[in-house]
JSON list of C-alpha atoms in Angstrom, two decimals:
[
{"chain": "W", "resi": 25, "resn": "ASN", "atom": "CA", "xyz": [3.71, -38.52, 8.82]},
{"chain": "W", "resi": 26, "resn": "ALA", "atom": "CA", "xyz": [2.29, -40.92, 6.24]},
{"chain": "W", "resi": 27, "resn": "GLY", "atom": "CA", "xyz": [2.25, -43.86, 8.62]},
{"chain": "W", "resi": 28, "resn": "VAL", "atom": "CA", "xyz": [3.45, -47.33, 7.67]},
{"chain": "W", "resi": 29, "resn": "ILE", "atom": "CA", "xyz": [3.30, -47.72, 3.90]},
{"chain": "W", "resi": 30, "resn": "GLN", "atom": "CA", "xyz": [2.76, -51.09, 2.29]},
{"chain": "W", "resi": 31, "resn": "THR", "atom": "CA", "xyz": [2.90, -51.81, -1.42]},
{"chain": "W", "resi": 32, "resn": "PRO", "atom": "CA", "xyz": [1.25, -53.13, -3.43]},
{"chain": "W", "resi": 33, "resn": "ARG", "atom": "CA", "xyz": [-2.24, -53.00, -1.89]},
{"chain": "W", "resi": 34, "resn": "HIS", "atom": "CA", "xyz": [-3.30, -56.01, -3.92]},
{"chain": "W", "resi": 35, "resn": "LYS", "atom": "CA", "xyz": [-1.29, -58.68, -5.65]},
{"chain": "W", "resi": 36, "resn": "VAL", "atom": "CA", "xyz": [-2.50, -61.61, -7.69]},
{"chain": "W", "resi": 37, "resn": "THR", "atom": "CA", "xyz": [-0.06, -64.36, -8.60]},
{"chain": "W", "resi": 38, "resn": "GLY", "atom": "CA", "xyz": [-0.33, -67.71, -10.31]},
{"chain": "W", "resi": 39, "resn": "LYS", "atom": "CA", "xyz": [0.60, -70.83, -8.41]},
{"chain": "W", "resi": 40, "resn": "GLY", "atom": "CA", "xyz": [4.37, -71.25, -8.43]},
{"chain": "W", "resi": 41, "resn": "GLN", "atom": "CA", "xyz": [5.18, -67.59, -9.06]},
{"chain": "W", "resi": 42, "resn": "GLU", "atom": "CA", "xyz": [7.14, -65.37, -6.72]},
{"chain": "W", "resi": 43, "resn": "ALA", "atom": "CA", "xyz": [5.65, -62.48, -4.73]},
{"chain": "W", "resi": 44, "resn": "THR", "atom": "CA", "xyz": [7.56, -59.64, -3.08]},
{"chain": "W", "resi": 45, "resn": "LEU", "atom": "CA", "xyz": [5.80, -57.40, -0.60]},
{"chain": "W", "resi": 46, "resn": "TRP", "atom": "CA", "xyz": [7.20, -54.05, 0.53]},
{"chain": "W", "resi": 47, "resn": "CYS", "atom": "CA", "xyz": [6.95, -52.15, 3.78]},
{"chain": "W", "resi": 48, "resn": "GLU", "atom": "CA", "xyz": [8.17, -48.67, 4.65]},
{"chain": "W", "resi": 49, "resn": "PRO", "atom": "CA", "xyz": [8.06, -48.19, 8.44]},
{"chain": "W", "resi": 50, "resn": "ILE", "atom": "CA", "xyz": [7.44, -44.89, 10.17]},
{"chain": "W", "resi": 51, "resn": "SER", "atom": "CA", "xyz": [10.64, -42.85, 10.24]},
{"chain": "W", "resi": 52, "resn": "GLY", "atom": "CA", "xyz": [12.47, -43.25, 13.54]},
{"chain": "W", "resi": 53, "resn": "HIS", "atom": "CA", "xyz": [10.77, -46.49, 14.51]},
{"chain": "W", "resi": 54, "resn": "SER", "atom": "CA", "xyz": [13.26, -49.14, 15.57]},
{"chain": "W", "resi": 55, "resn": "ALA", "atom": "CA", "xyz": [11.15, -52.27, 15.14]},
{"chain": "W", "resi": 56, "resn": "VAL", "atom": "CA", "xyz": [9.36, -53.79, 12.15]},
{"chain": "W", "resi": 57, "resn": "PHE", "atom": "CA", "xyz": [6.93, -56.68, 12.36]},
{"chain": "W", "resi": 58, "resn": "TRP", "atom": "CA", "xyz": [5.30, -58.80, 9.65]},
{"chain": "W", "resi": 59, "resn": "TYR", "atom": "CA", "xyz": [1.96, -60.55, 10.22]},
{"chain": "W", "resi": 60, "resn": "ARG", "atom": "CA", "xyz": [-0.40, -62.56, 8.07]},
{"chain": "W", "resi": 61, "resn": "GLN", "atom": "CA", "xyz": [-4.18, -62.44, 8.52]},
{"chain": "W", "resi": 62, "resn": "THR", "atom": "CA", "xyz": [-6.75, -64.95, 7.33]},
{"chain": "W", "resi": 63, "resn": "ILE", "atom": "CA", "xyz": [-10.30, -65.57, 8.46]},
{"chain": "W", "resi": 64, "resn": "VAL", "atom": "CA", "xyz": [-9.41, -69.04, 9.71]},
{"chain": "W", "resi": 65, "resn": "GLN", "atom": "CA", "xyz": [-6.10, -68.34, 11.46]},
{"chain": "W", "resi": 66, "resn": "GLY", "atom": "CA", "xyz": [-6.56, -64.71, 12.45]},
{"chain": "W", "resi": 67, "resn": "LEU", "atom": "CA", "xyz": [-3.47, -62.55, 12.86]},
{"chain": "W", "resi": 68, "resn": "GLU", "atom": "CA", "xyz": [-0.35, -64.71, 12.79]},
{"chain": "W", "resi": 69, "resn": "PHE", "atom": "CA", "xyz": [3.09, -63.43, 13.68]},
{"chain": "W", "resi": 70, "resn": "LEU", "atom": "CA", "xyz": [5.66, -64.06, 10.97]},
{"chain": "W", "resi": 71, "resn": "THR", "atom": "CA", "xyz": [8.88, -62.21, 11.78]},
{"chain": "W", "resi": 72, "resn": "TYR", "atom": "CA", "xyz": [10.36, -59.23, 13.57]},
{"chain": "W", "resi": 73, "resn": "PHE", "atom": "CA", "xyz": [13.35, -56.89, 13.07]},
{"chain": "W", "resi": 74, "resn": "ARG", "atom": "CA", "xyz": [14.86, -54.48, 15.54]},
{"chain": "W", "resi": 75, "resn": "ASN", "atom": "CA", "xyz": [17.33, -51.88, 14.27]},
{"chain": "W", "resi": 76, "resn": "GLN", "atom": "CA", "xyz": [17.32, -53.79, 10.97]},
{"chain": "W", "resi": 77, "resn": "ALA", "atom": "CA", "xyz": [18.55, -57.01, 12.61]},
{"chain": "W", "resi": 78, "resn": "PRO", "atom": "CA", "xyz": [16.32, -60.11, 12.44]},
{"chain": "W", "resi": 79, "resn": "ILE", "atom": "CA", "xyz": [15.29, -60.96, 16.00]},
{"chain": "W", "resi": 80, "resn": "ASP", "atom": "CA", "xyz": [12.58, -63.59, 15.76]},
{"chain": "W", "resi": 81, "resn": "ASP", "atom": "CA", "xyz": [11.40, -65.41, 12.63]},
{"chain": "W", "resi": 82, "resn": "SER", "atom": "CA", "xyz": [9.66, -68.24, 14.44]},
{"chain": "W", "resi": 83, "resn": "GLY", "atom": "CA", "xyz": [6.39, -67.61, 12.59]},
{"chain": "W", "resi": 84, "resn": "MET", "atom": "CA", "xyz": [7.86, -67.83, 9.12]},
{"chain": "W", "resi": 85, "resn": "PRO", "atom": "CA", "xyz": [7.23, -71.00, 7.12]},
{"chain": "W", "resi": 86, "resn": "LYS", "atom": "CA", "xyz": [10.74, -72.37, 6.76]},
{"chain": "W", "resi": 87, "resn": "GLU", "atom": "CA", "xyz": [10.52, -73.00, 3.07]},
{"chain": "W", "resi": 88, "resn": "ARG", "atom": "CA", "xyz": [9.62, -70.38, 0.48]},
{"chain": "W", "resi": 89, "resn": "PHE", "atom": "CA", "xyz": [9.28, -67.40, 2.88]},
{"chain": "W", "resi": 90, "resn": "SER", "atom": "CA", "xyz": [12.07, -64.91, 3.55]},
{"chain": "W", "resi": 91, "resn": "ALA", "atom": "CA", "xyz": [12.22, -61.39, 4.95]},
{"chain": "W", "resi": 92, "resn": "GLN", "atom": "CA", "xyz": [14.88, -58.74, 4.69]},
{"chain": "W", "resi": 93, "resn": "MET", "atom": "CA", "xyz": [15.49, -55.29, 6.07]},
{"chain": "W", "resi": 94, "resn": "PRO", "atom": "CA", "xyz": [18.41, -53.88, 4.06]},
{"chain": "W", "resi": 95, "resn": "ASN", "atom": "CA", "xyz": [18.04, -50.38, 5.51]},
{"chain": "W", "resi": 96, "resn": "GLN", "atom": "CA", "xyz": [15.97, -48.61, 8.13]},
{"chain": "W", "resi": 97, "resn": "SER", "atom": "CA", "xyz": [13.50, -47.27, 5.59]},
{"chain": "W", "resi": 98, "resn": "HIS", "atom": "CA", "xyz": [12.16, -50.49, 4.15]},
{"chain": "W", "resi": 99, "resn": "SER", "atom": "CA", "xyz": [11.59, -54.18, 4.64]},
{"chain": "W", "resi": 100, "resn": "THR", "atom": "CA", "xyz": [10.54, -56.86, 2.16]},
{"chain": "W", "resi": 101, "resn": "LEU", "atom": "CA", "xyz": [8.74, -60.16, 2.51]},
{"chain": "W", "resi": 102, "resn": "LYS", "atom": "CA", "xyz": [9.38, -62.57, -0.34]},
{"chain": "W", "resi": 103, "resn": "ILE", "atom": "CA", "xyz": [7.36, -65.69, -1.02]},
{"chain": "W", "resi": 104, "resn": "GLN", "atom": "CA", "xyz": [8.79, -68.09, -3.57]},
{"chain": "W", "resi": 105, "resn": "SER", "atom": "CA", "xyz": [6.69, -70.58, -5.49]},
{"chain": "W", "resi": 106, "resn": "THR", "atom": "CA", "xyz": [3.43, -69.18, -4.09]},
{"chain": "W", "resi": 107, "resn": "GLN", "atom": "CA", "xyz": [0.65, -71.64, -3.24]},
{"chain": "W", "resi": 108, "resn": "PRO", "atom": "CA", "xyz": [-3.10, -71.02, -2.87]},
{"chain": "W", "resi": 109, "resn": "GLN", "atom": "CA", "xyz": [-2.79, -71.44, 0.92]},
{"chain": "W", "resi": 110, "resn": "ASP", "atom": "CA", "xyz": [-0.48, -68.38, 0.97]},
{"chain": "W", "resi": 111, "resn": "SER", "atom": "CA", "xyz": [-3.47, -66.21, 0.06]},
{"chain": "W", "resi": 112, "resn": "ALA", "atom": "CA", "xyz": [-3.97, -63.76, 2.92]},
{"chain": "W", "resi": 113, "resn": "VAL", "atom": "CA", "xyz": [-3.59, -60.15, 3.94]},
{"chain": "W", "resi": 114, "resn": "TYR", "atom": "CA", "xyz": [0.02, -59.48, 4.86]},
{"chain": "W", "resi": 115, "resn": "LEU", "atom": "CA", "xyz": [0.42, -56.72, 7.40]},
{"chain": "W", "resi": 116, "resn": "CYS", "atom": "CA", "xyz": [3.51, -54.79, 8.36]},
{"chain": "W", "resi": 117, "resn": "ALA", "atom": "CA", "xyz": [3.80, -52.82, 11.59]},
{"chain": "W", "resi": 118, "resn": "SER", "atom": "CA", "xyz": [6.47, -50.62, 13.12]},
{"chain": "W", "resi": 119, "resn": "SER", "atom": "CA", "xyz": [7.02, -49.45, 16.66]},
{"chain": "W", "resi": 120, "resn": "ARG", "atom": "CA", "xyz": [9.09, -47.11, 18.77]},
{"chain": "W", "resi": 121, "resn": "THR", "atom": "CA", "xyz": [10.80, -48.25, 21.93]},
{"chain": "W", "resi": 122, "resn": "ASP", "atom": "CA", "xyz": [7.55, -48.08, 23.92]},
{"chain": "W", "resi": 123, "resn": "GLY", "atom": "CA", "xyz": [6.19, -50.95, 21.86]},
{"chain": "W", "resi": 124, "resn": "THR", "atom": "CA", "xyz": [2.99, -49.39, 20.48]},
{"chain": "W", "resi": 125, "resn": "LEU", "atom": "CA", "xyz": [2.45, -51.00, 17.08]},
{"chain": "W", "resi": 126, "resn": "TYR", "atom": "CA", "xyz": [1.40, -48.94, 14.08]},
{"chain": "W", "resi": 127, "resn": "PHE", "atom": "CA", "xyz": [0.07, -50.98, 11.17]},
{"chain": "W", "resi": 128, "resn": "GLY", "atom": "CA", "xyz": [0.09, -50.40, 7.46]},
{"chain": "W", "resi": 129, "resn": "SER", "atom": "CA", "xyz": [-2.99, -51.00, 5.33]},
{"chain": "W", "resi": 130, "resn": "GLY", "atom": "CA", "xyz": [-1.74, -54.41, 4.29]},
{"chain": "W", "resi": 131, "resn": "THR", "atom": "CA", "xyz": [-1.17, -56.24, 1.03]},
{"chain": "W", "resi": 132, "resn": "ARG", "atom": "CA", "xyz": [-3.91, -58.62, -0.05]},
{"chain": "W", "resi": 133, "resn": "LEU", "atom": "CA", "xyz": [-2.23, -61.54, -1.79]},
{"chain": "W", "resi": 134, "resn": "THR", "atom": "CA", "xyz": [-4.34, -63.84, -3.93]},
{"chain": "W", "resi": 135, "resn": "VAL", "atom": "CA", "xyz": [-2.72, -66.95, -5.36]},
{"chain": "W", "resi": 136, "resn": "LEU", "atom": "CA", "xyz": [-4.75, -68.50, -8.14]},
{"chain": "B", "resi": 11, "resn": "GLY", "atom": "CA", "xyz": [-1.73, -73.99, 22.68]},
{"chain": "B", "resi": 12, "resn": "GLN", "atom": "CA", "xyz": [-3.31, -70.62, 22.27]},
{"chain": "B", "resi": 13, "resn": "GLN", "atom": "CA", "xyz": [-1.43, -67.99, 24.26]},
{"chain": "B", "resi": 14, "resn": "VAL", "atom": "CA", "xyz": [-4.04, -65.25, 24.00]},
{"chain": "B", "resi": 15, "resn": "GLN", "atom": "CA", "xyz": [-7.70, -66.01, 24.57]},
{"chain": "B", "resi": 16, "resn": "GLN", "atom": "CA", "xyz": [-10.30, -63.39, 23.85]},
{"chain": "B", "resi": 17, "resn": "SER", "atom": "CA", "xyz": [-13.94, -63.40, 24.85]},
{"chain": "B", "resi": 18, "resn": "PRO", "atom": "CA", "xyz": [-16.59, -63.14, 23.73]},
{"chain": "B", "resi": 19, "resn": "ALA", "atom": "CA", "xyz": [-15.91, -64.11, 20.14]},
{"chain": "B", "resi": 20, "resn": "SER", "atom": "CA", "xyz": [-18.79, -61.94, 19.01]},
{"chain": "B", "resi": 21, "resn": "LEU", "atom": "CA", "xyz": [-21.16, -59.47, 20.60]},
{"chain": "B", "resi": 22, "resn": "VAL", "atom": "CA", "xyz": [-24.29, -57.67, 19.46]},
{"chain": "B", "resi": 23, "resn": "LEU", "atom": "CA", "xyz": [-25.34, -54.52, 21.27]},
{"chain": "B", "resi": 24, "resn": "GLN", "atom": "CA", "xyz": [-28.04, -51.95, 20.94]},
{"chain": "B", "resi": 25, "resn": "GLU", "atom": "CA", "xyz": [-26.77, -48.43, 20.60]},
{"chain": "B", "resi": 26, "resn": "GLY", "atom": "CA", "xyz": [-26.14, -46.97, 24.04]},
{"chain": "B", "resi": 27, "resn": "GLU", "atom": "CA", "xyz": [-25.35, -50.26, 25.78]},
{"chain": "B", "resi": 28, "resn": "ASN", "atom": "CA", "xyz": [-22.00, -50.95, 27.43]},
{"chain": "B", "resi": 29, "resn": "ALA", "atom": "CA", "xyz": [-19.60, -53.76, 26.57]},
{"chain": "B", "resi": 30, "resn": "GLU", "atom": "CA", "xyz": [-16.81, -55.56, 28.40]},
{"chain": "B", "resi": 31, "resn": "LEU", "atom": "CA", "xyz": [-14.24, -57.45, 26.33]},
{"chain": "B", "resi": 32, "resn": "GLN", "atom": "CA", "xyz": [-11.75, -59.80, 27.95]},
{"chain": "B", "resi": 33, "resn": "CYS", "atom": "CA", "xyz": [-8.28, -61.08, 27.21]},
{"chain": "B", "resi": 34, "resn": "ASN", "atom": "CA", "xyz": [-6.50, -63.81, 29.10]},
{"chain": "B", "resi": 35, "resn": "PHE", "atom": "CA", "xyz": [-2.89, -64.82, 28.58]},
{"chain": "B", "resi": 36, "resn": "SER", "atom": "CA", "xyz": [-1.36, -68.23, 29.19]},
{"chain": "B", "resi": 37, "resn": "THR", "atom": "CA", "xyz": [2.22, -66.99, 29.60]},
{"chain": "B", "resi": 38, "resn": "SER", "atom": "CA", "xyz": [4.00, -64.20, 31.42]},
{"chain": "B", "resi": 39, "resn": "LEU", "atom": "CA", "xyz": [3.92, -60.95, 29.53]},
{"chain": "B", "resi": 40, "resn": "ASN", "atom": "CA", "xyz": [5.76, -57.67, 29.43]},
{"chain": "B", "resi": 41, "resn": "SER", "atom": "CA", "xyz": [2.90, -55.61, 28.10]},
{"chain": "B", "resi": 42, "resn": "MET", "atom": "CA", "xyz": [-0.28, -55.75, 26.14]},
{"chain": "B", "resi": 43, "resn": "GLN", "atom": "CA", "xyz": [-2.14, -53.64, 23.59]},
{"chain": "B", "resi": 44, "resn": "TRP", "atom": "CA", "xyz": [-5.69, -53.26, 22.34]},
{"chain": "B", "resi": 45, "resn": "PHE", "atom": "CA", "xyz": [-6.47, -52.65, 18.67]},
{"chain": "B", "resi": 46, "resn": "TYR", "atom": "CA", "xyz": [-9.57, -51.85, 16.68]},
{"chain": "B", "resi": 47, "resn": "GLN", "atom": "CA", "xyz": [-9.88, -53.31, 13.19]},
{"chain": "B", "resi": 48, "resn": "ARG", "atom": "CA", "xyz": [-12.28, -51.41, 10.96]},
{"chain": "B", "resi": 49, "resn": "PRO", "atom": "CA", "xyz": [-14.66, -53.37, 8.75]},
{"chain": "B", "resi": 50, "resn": "GLU", "atom": "CA", "xyz": [-12.47, -52.60, 5.73]},
{"chain": "B", "resi": 51, "resn": "GLY", "atom": "CA", "xyz": [-9.44, -54.08, 7.52]},
{"chain": "B", "resi": 52, "resn": "SER", "atom": "CA", "xyz": [-7.26, -51.25, 8.78]},
{"chain": "B", "resi": 53, "resn": "LEU", "atom": "CA", "xyz": [-5.89, -51.63, 12.31]},
{"chain": "B", "resi": 54, "resn": "VAL", "atom": "CA", "xyz": [-5.80, -48.80, 14.81]},
{"chain": "B", "resi": 55, "resn": "SER", "atom": "CA", "xyz": [-4.00, -48.86, 18.16]},
{"chain": "B", "resi": 56, "resn": "LEU", "atom": "CA", "xyz": [-6.37, -48.09, 21.02]},
{"chain": "B", "resi": 57, "resn": "PHE", "atom": "CA", "xyz": [-4.20, -48.63, 24.08]},
{"chain": "B", "resi": 58, "resn": "TYR", "atom": "CA", "xyz": [-0.68, -49.64, 24.92]},
{"chain": "B", "resi": 59, "resn": "ASN", "atom": "CA", "xyz": [-1.32, -50.72, 28.49]},
{"chain": "B", "resi": 60, "resn": "PRO", "atom": "CA", "xyz": [1.40, -52.64, 30.34]},
{"chain": "B", "resi": 61, "resn": "SER", "atom": "CA", "xyz": [-0.50, -52.38, 33.62]},
{"chain": "B", "resi": 62, "resn": "GLY", "atom": "CA", "xyz": [-3.22, -50.51, 35.41]},
{"chain": "B", "resi": 63, "resn": "THR", "atom": "CA", "xyz": [-6.09, -48.58, 33.92]},
{"chain": "B", "resi": 64, "resn": "LYS", "atom": "CA", "xyz": [-6.13, -46.18, 30.99]},
{"chain": "B", "resi": 65, "resn": "GLN", "atom": "CA", "xyz": [-9.07, -44.24, 29.61]},
{"chain": "B", "resi": 66, "resn": "SER", "atom": "CA", "xyz": [-9.67, -42.58, 26.30]},
{"chain": "B", "resi": 67, "resn": "GLY", "atom": "CA", "xyz": [-13.13, -41.12, 25.79]},
{"chain": "B", "resi": 68, "resn": "ARG", "atom": "CA", "xyz": [-15.68, -43.91, 26.09]},
{"chain": "B", "resi": 69, "resn": "LEU", "atom": "CA", "xyz": [-12.99, -46.61, 26.18]},
{"chain": "B", "resi": 70, "resn": "THR", "atom": "CA", "xyz": [-11.27, -47.91, 29.31]},
{"chain": "B", "resi": 71, "resn": "SER", "atom": "CA", "xyz": [-8.54, -50.55, 29.40]},
{"chain": "B", "resi": 72, "resn": "THR", "atom": "CA", "xyz": [-7.51, -52.37, 32.56]},
{"chain": "B", "resi": 73, "resn": "THR", "atom": "CA", "xyz": [-4.54, -54.74, 32.67]},
{"chain": "B", "resi": 74, "resn": "VAL", "atom": "CA", "xyz": [-3.57, -56.90, 35.65]},
{"chain": "B", "resi": 75, "resn": "ILE", "atom": "CA", "xyz": [-0.21, -58.36, 34.70]},
{"chain": "B", "resi": 76, "resn": "LYS", "atom": "CA", "xyz": [0.02, -60.71, 37.72]},
{"chain": "B", "resi": 77, "resn": "GLU", "atom": "CA", "xyz": [-3.32, -62.26, 36.80]},
{"chain": "B", "resi": 78, "resn": "ARG", "atom": "CA", "xyz": [-2.43, -62.33, 33.09]},
{"chain": "B", "resi": 79, "resn": "ARG", "atom": "CA", "xyz": [-5.60, -60.59, 31.97]},
{"chain": "B", "resi": 80, "resn": "SER", "atom": "CA", "xyz": [-6.80, -57.38, 30.42]},
{"chain": "B", "resi": 81, "resn": "SER", "atom": "CA", "xyz": [-10.21, -55.93, 29.68]},
{"chain": "B", "resi": 82, "resn": "LEU", "atom": "CA", "xyz": [-11.61, -53.28, 27.38]},
{"chain": "B", "resi": 83, "resn": "HIS", "atom": "CA", "xyz": [-14.76, -51.48, 28.47]},
{"chain": "B", "resi": 84, "resn": "ILE", "atom": "CA", "xyz": [-16.84, -49.59, 25.92]},
{"chain": "B", "resi": 85, "resn": "SER", "atom": "CA", "xyz": [-19.45, -47.32, 27.40]},
{"chain": "B", "resi": 86, "resn": "SER", "atom": "CA", "xyz": [-22.49, -45.91, 25.62]},
{"chain": "B", "resi": 87, "resn": "SER", "atom": "CA", "xyz": [-21.76, -47.86, 22.44]},
{"chain": "B", "resi": 88, "resn": "GLN", "atom": "CA", "xyz": [-22.32, -46.24, 19.06]},
{"chain": "B", "resi": 89, "resn": "ILE", "atom": "CA", "xyz": [-22.95, -47.75, 15.64]},
{"chain": "B", "resi": 90, "resn": "THR", "atom": "CA", "xyz": [-19.51, -46.60, 14.54]},
{"chain": "B", "resi": 91, "resn": "ASP", "atom": "CA", "xyz": [-17.93, -48.79, 17.25]},
{"chain": "B", "resi": 92, "resn": "SER", "atom": "CA", "xyz": [-18.81, -51.84, 15.13]},
{"chain": "B", "resi": 93, "resn": "GLY", "atom": "CA", "xyz": [-15.77, -53.82, 14.04]},
{"chain": "B", "resi": 94, "resn": "THR", "atom": "CA", "xyz": [-13.27, -56.25, 15.50]},
{"chain": "B", "resi": 95, "resn": "TYR", "atom": "CA", "xyz": [-11.37, -55.61, 18.72]},
{"chain": "B", "resi": 96, "resn": "LEU", "atom": "CA", "xyz": [-8.05, -57.40, 19.11]},
{"chain": "B", "resi": 97, "resn": "CYS", "atom": "CA", "xyz": [-5.75, -57.70, 22.07]},
{"chain": "B", "resi": 98, "resn": "ALA", "atom": "CA", "xyz": [-2.06, -58.50, 21.73]},
{"chain": "B", "resi": 99, "resn": "MET", "atom": "CA", "xyz": [0.62, -59.34, 24.20]},
{"chain": "B", "resi": 100, "resn": "GLU", "atom": "CA", "xyz": [4.36, -58.92, 24.21]},
{"chain": "B", "resi": 101, "resn": "ARG", "atom": "CA", "xyz": [5.72, -62.05, 25.81]},
{"chain": "B", "resi": 102, "resn": "ALA", "atom": "CA", "xyz": [8.09, -61.81, 28.75]},
{"chain": "B", "resi": 103, "resn": "GLY", "atom": "CA", "xyz": [11.68, -62.42, 27.72]},
{"chain": "B", "resi": 104, "resn": "GLY", "atom": "CA", "xyz": [11.16, -61.42, 24.12]},
{"chain": "B", "resi": 105, "resn": "TYR", "atom": "CA", "xyz": [9.67, -58.87, 21.80]},
{"chain": "B", "resi": 106, "resn": "LYS", "atom": "CA", "xyz": [7.28, -61.07, 19.87]},
{"chain": "B", "resi": 107, "resn": "VAL", "atom": "CA", "xyz": [3.77, -59.62, 19.91]},
{"chain": "B", "resi": 108, "resn": "VAL", "atom": "CA", "xyz": [1.04, -62.26, 19.70]},
{"chain": "B", "resi": 109, "resn": "PHE", "atom": "CA", "xyz": [-2.60, -61.51, 18.93]},
{"chain": "B", "resi": 110, "resn": "GLY", "atom": "CA", "xyz": [-5.85, -62.97, 20.16]},
{"chain": "B", "resi": 111, "resn": "SER", "atom": "CA", "xyz": [-8.54, -64.07, 17.72]},
{"chain": "B", "resi": 112, "resn": "GLY", "atom": "CA", "xyz": [-10.61, -60.96, 18.31]},
{"chain": "B", "resi": 113, "resn": "THR", "atom": "CA", "xyz": [-14.11, -59.96, 19.39]},
{"chain": "B", "resi": 114, "resn": "ARG", "atom": "CA", "xyz": [-16.50, -59.01, 16.60]},
{"chain": "B", "resi": 115, "resn": "LEU", "atom": "CA", "xyz": [-18.77, -56.23, 17.80]},
{"chain": "B", "resi": 116, "resn": "LEU", "atom": "CA", "xyz": [-21.94, -55.17, 16.06]},
{"chain": "B", "resi": 117, "resn": "VAL", "atom": "CA", "xyz": [-23.82, -52.17, 17.40]},
{"chain": "B", "resi": 118, "resn": "SER", "atom": "CA", "xyz": [-27.30, -51.79, 16.01]},
{"chain": "B", "resi": 119, "resn": "PRO", "atom": "CA", "xyz": [-29.67, -48.79, 16.17]}
]
């Protein structure tokens, strides 16, 4: 079991460019969560899928951010027209029905 | 307002001392979890503890759902316990898991 896999580990984009982050949850886990972590804001909830269906995206900035889960083996977080304030570590987690979250190593996004 | 309040924000211990970390929740919750974040950033689940007391080695978690609080006790601290401890709650009526701001622990020799 490789755990939750996130790619890339690091991504550097220029202001205005698009960034796509990938997450492969643990096989058999029904829920996938996306979080963003910065020193100032801590760990912020972005969005959540259960059985591939979007359940709660209340933490997603309404413009420029979107998340998909086209199949049970991966989810993507896309940020259009990236801005310096989007710089953060983006963390993906998956869970079984008992709710224990298992986190990936994260993607560190730097927007220049 | 902040739904999950953790205290203390930071803590310095000498090796061998005990620590008590607290989490208080402002809303009703279904369950809560404790995580350890290593200095390099990776997050490890310590406890999934909806209620009552759970122990794993030198760590003990106690959750009192009615009082909307949970604690993490670390006994006989070691240098390798240094890092950030985060609690998270799953809100009642939904599946969203919200994190506290963490307690930064430094254990010195």
